C-alpha positions as YAML, in Angstrom:
chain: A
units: angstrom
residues:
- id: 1
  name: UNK
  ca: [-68.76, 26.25, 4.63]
- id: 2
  name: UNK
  ca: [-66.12, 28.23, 3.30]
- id: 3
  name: UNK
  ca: [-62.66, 27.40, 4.06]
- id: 4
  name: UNK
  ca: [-59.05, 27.47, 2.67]
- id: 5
  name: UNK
  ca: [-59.50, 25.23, -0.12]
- id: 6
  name: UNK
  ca: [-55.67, 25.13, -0.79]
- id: 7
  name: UNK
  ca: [-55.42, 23.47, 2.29]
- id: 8
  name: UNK
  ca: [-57.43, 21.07, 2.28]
- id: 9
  name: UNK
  ca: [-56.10, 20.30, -1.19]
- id: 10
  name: UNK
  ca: [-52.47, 20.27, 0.22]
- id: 11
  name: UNK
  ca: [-53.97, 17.79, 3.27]
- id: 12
  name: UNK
  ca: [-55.48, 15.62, 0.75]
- id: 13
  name: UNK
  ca: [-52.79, 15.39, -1.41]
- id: 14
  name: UNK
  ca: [-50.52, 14.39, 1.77]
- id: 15
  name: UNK
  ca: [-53.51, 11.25, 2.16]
- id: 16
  name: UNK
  ca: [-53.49, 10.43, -1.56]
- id: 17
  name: UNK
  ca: [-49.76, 10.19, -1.30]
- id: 18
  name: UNK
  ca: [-47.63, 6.86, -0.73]
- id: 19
  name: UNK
  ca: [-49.07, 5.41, 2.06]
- id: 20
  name: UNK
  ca: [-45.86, 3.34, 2.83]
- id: 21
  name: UNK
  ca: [-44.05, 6.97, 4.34]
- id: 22
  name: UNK
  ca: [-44.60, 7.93, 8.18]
- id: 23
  name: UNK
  ca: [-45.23, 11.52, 8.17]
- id: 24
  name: UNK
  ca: [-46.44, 13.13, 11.24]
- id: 25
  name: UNK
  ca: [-48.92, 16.40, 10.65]
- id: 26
  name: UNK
  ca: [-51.20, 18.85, 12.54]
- id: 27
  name: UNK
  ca: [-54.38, 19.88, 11.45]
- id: 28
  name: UNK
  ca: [-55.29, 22.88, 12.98]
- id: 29
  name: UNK
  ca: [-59.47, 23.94, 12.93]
- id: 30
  name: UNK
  ca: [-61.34, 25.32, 15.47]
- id: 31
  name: UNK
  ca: [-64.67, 24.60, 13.72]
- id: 32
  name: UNK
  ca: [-65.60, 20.80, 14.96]
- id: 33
  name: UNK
  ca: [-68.05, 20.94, 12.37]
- id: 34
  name: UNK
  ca: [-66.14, 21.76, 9.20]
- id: 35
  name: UNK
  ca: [-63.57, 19.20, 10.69]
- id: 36
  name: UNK
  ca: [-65.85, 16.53, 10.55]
- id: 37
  name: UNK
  ca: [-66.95, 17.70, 7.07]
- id: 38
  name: UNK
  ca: [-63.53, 17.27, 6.12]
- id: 39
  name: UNK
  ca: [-62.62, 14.09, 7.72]
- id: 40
  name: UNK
  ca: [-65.98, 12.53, 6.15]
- id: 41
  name: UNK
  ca: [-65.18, 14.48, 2.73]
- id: 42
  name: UNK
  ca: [-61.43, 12.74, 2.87]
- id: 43
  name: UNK
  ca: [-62.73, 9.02, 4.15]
- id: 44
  name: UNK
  ca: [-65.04, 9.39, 0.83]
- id: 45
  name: UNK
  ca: [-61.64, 9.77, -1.39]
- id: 46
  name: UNK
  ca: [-59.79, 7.47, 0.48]
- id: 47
  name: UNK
  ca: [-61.56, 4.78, 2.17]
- id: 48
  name: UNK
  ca: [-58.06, 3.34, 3.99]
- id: 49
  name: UNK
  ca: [-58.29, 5.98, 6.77]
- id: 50
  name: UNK
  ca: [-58.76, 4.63, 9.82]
- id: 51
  name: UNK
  ca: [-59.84, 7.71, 12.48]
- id: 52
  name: UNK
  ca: [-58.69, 7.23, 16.29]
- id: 53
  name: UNK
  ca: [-60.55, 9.06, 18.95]
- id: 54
  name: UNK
  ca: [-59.00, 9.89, 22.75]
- id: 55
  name: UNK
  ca: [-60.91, 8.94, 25.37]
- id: 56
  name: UNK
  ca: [-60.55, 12.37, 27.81]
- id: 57
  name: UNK
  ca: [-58.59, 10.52, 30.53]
- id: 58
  name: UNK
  ca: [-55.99, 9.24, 28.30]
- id: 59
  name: UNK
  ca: [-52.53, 8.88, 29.88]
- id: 60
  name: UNK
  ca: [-50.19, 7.55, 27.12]
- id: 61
  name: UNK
  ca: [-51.71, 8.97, 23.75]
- id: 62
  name: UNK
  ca: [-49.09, 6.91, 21.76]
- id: 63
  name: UNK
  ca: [-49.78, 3.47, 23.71]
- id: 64
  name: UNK
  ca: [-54.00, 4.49, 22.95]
- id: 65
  name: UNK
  ca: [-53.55, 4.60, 19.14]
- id: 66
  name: UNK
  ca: [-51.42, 1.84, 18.86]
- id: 67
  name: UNK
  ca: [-53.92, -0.18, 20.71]
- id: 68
  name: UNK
  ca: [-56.61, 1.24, 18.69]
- id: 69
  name: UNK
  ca: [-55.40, 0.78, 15.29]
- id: 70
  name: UNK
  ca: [-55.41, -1.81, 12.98]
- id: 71
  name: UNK
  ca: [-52.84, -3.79, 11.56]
- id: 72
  name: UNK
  ca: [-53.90, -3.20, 7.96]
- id: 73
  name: UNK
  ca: [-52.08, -0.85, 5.63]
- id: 74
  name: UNK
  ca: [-53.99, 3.13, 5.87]
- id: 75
  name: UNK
  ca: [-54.03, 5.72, 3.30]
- id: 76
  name: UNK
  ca: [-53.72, 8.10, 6.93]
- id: 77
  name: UNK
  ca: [-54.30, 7.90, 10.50]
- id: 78
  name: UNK
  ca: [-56.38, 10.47, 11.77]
- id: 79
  name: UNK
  ca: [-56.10, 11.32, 15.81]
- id: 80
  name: UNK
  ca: [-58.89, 13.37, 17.08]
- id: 81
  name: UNK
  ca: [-60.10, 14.18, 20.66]
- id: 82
  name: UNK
  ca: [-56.28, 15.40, 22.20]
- id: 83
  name: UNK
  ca: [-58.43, 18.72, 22.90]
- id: 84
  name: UNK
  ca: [-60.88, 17.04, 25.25]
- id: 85
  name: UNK
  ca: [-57.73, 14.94, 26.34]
- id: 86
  name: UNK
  ca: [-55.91, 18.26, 27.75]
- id: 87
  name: UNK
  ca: [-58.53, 19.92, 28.79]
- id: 88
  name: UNK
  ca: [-59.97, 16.79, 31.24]
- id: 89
  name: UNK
  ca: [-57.04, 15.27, 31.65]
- id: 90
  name: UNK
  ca: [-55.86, 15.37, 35.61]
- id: 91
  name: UNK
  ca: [-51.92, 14.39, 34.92]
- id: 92
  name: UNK
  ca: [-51.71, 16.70, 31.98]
- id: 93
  name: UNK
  ca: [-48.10, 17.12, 32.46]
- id: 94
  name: UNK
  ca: [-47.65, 12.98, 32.26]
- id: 95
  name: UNK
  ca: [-49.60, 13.30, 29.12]
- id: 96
  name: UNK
  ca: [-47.83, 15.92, 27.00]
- id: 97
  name: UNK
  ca: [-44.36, 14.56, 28.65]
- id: 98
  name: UNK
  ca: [-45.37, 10.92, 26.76]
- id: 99
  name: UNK
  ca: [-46.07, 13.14, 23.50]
- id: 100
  name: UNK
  ca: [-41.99, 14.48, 23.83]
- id: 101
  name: UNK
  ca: [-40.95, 11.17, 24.54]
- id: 102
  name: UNK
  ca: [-42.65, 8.98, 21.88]
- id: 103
  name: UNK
  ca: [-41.37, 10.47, 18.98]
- id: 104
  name: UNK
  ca: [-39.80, 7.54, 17.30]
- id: 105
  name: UNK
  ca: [-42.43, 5.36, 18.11]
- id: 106
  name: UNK
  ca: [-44.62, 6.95, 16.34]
- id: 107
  name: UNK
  ca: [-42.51, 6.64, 13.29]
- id: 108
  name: UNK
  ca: [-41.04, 2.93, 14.15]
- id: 109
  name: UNK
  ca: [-45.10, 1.95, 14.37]
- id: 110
  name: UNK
  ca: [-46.65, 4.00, 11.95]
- id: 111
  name: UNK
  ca: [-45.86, 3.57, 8.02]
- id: 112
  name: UNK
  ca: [-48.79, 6.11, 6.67]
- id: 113
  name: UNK
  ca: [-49.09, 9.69, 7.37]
- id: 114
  name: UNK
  ca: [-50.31, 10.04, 11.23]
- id: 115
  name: UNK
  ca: [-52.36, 13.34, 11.31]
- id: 116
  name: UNK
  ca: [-53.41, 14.83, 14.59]
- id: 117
  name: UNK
  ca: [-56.66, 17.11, 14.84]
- id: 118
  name: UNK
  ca: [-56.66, 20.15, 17.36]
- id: 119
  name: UNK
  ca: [-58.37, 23.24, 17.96]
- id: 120
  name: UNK
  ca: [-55.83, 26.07, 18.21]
- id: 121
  name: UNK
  ca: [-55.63, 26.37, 21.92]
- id: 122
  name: UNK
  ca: [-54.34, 22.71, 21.46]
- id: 123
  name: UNK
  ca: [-51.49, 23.16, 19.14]
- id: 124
  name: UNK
  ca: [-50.28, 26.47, 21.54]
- id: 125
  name: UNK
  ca: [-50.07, 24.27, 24.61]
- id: 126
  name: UNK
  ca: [-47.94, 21.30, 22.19]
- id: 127
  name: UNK
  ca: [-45.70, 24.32, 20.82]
- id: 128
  name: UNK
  ca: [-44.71, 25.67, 24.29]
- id: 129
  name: UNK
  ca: [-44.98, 22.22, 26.73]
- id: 130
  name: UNK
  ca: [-44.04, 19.29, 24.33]
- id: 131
  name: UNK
  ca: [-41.62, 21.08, 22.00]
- id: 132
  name: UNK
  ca: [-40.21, 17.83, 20.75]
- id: 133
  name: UNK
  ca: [-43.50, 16.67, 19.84]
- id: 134
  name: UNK
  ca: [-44.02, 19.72, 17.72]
- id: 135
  name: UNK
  ca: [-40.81, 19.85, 16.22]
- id: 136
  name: UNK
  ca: [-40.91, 16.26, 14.73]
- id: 137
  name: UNK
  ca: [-44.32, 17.62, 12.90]
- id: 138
  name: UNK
  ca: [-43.71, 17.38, 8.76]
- id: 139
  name: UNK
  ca: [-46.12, 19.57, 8.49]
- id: 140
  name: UNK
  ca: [-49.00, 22.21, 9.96]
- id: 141
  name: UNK
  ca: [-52.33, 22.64, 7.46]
- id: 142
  name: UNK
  ca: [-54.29, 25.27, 9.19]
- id: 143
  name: UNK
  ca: [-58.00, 25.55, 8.52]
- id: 144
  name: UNK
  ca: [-60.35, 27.77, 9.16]
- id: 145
  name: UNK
  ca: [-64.10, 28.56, 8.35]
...
């Protein structure tokens, strides 16, 4: 693959950071492939990141990774599977109306960067129909093959 390695360098510096700080990013790749090759490439470095799937039906995506996740201190939290969620999901509204409303849970839970996956359709649809979501981003690392 070849990718923007600045990038990943920037996302992997953002992992090998303090993983005491809540940050909350977006990863943006269309290429499931090369995002699994990066996720594996980054669990290698840092072993403490725990990755969180979404089941498709998911309601509450906040109340699903705090279910999911461990107690023990992360190097980063990695959320994939919020494409499939949209895209199946049958109360989409509900769904991306939790997103704007959980916020400051994510930072009152969370004390590692949280770092969502999505294809780019994804991150238009959180842009224009969960703006408060997207604005409480720290940051956007977009990657593409």
């Amino acid at each position: 693959y070849r990718y923007q390695v600045a990038e990943v360098e920037a996302l992997r510096g953002l992992v090998g950071q303090n993983p005491q700080q809540f940050s909350l990013n977006l990863v943006i790749c269309d290429d499931i492939s090369l995002r699994n090759l990066i996720v594996e490439q980054l669990r290698a470095a840092h072993p403490d990141i725990e990755v969180t799937a979404l089941w498709p039906y998911e309601r509450d995506v906040f109340e699903h990774v705090h279910a999911a996740s461990s107690r023990a201190p992360k190097d980063a939290l990695f959320i994939a599977g919020l494409d499939d969620a949209l895209s199946a999901n049958i109360d989409r509204a509900a769904l991306l109306s939790g997103l704007n409303l959980s916020t400051e849970r994510w930072k009152a839970w969370f004390a590692c960067p949280v770092i969502f996956w999505l294809d780019r359709h994804t991150a238009d649809i959180l842009r224009t129909h969960a703006p408060n979501f997207w604005e409480f981003q720290d940051g956007i690392y977009h990657i593409d093959a």
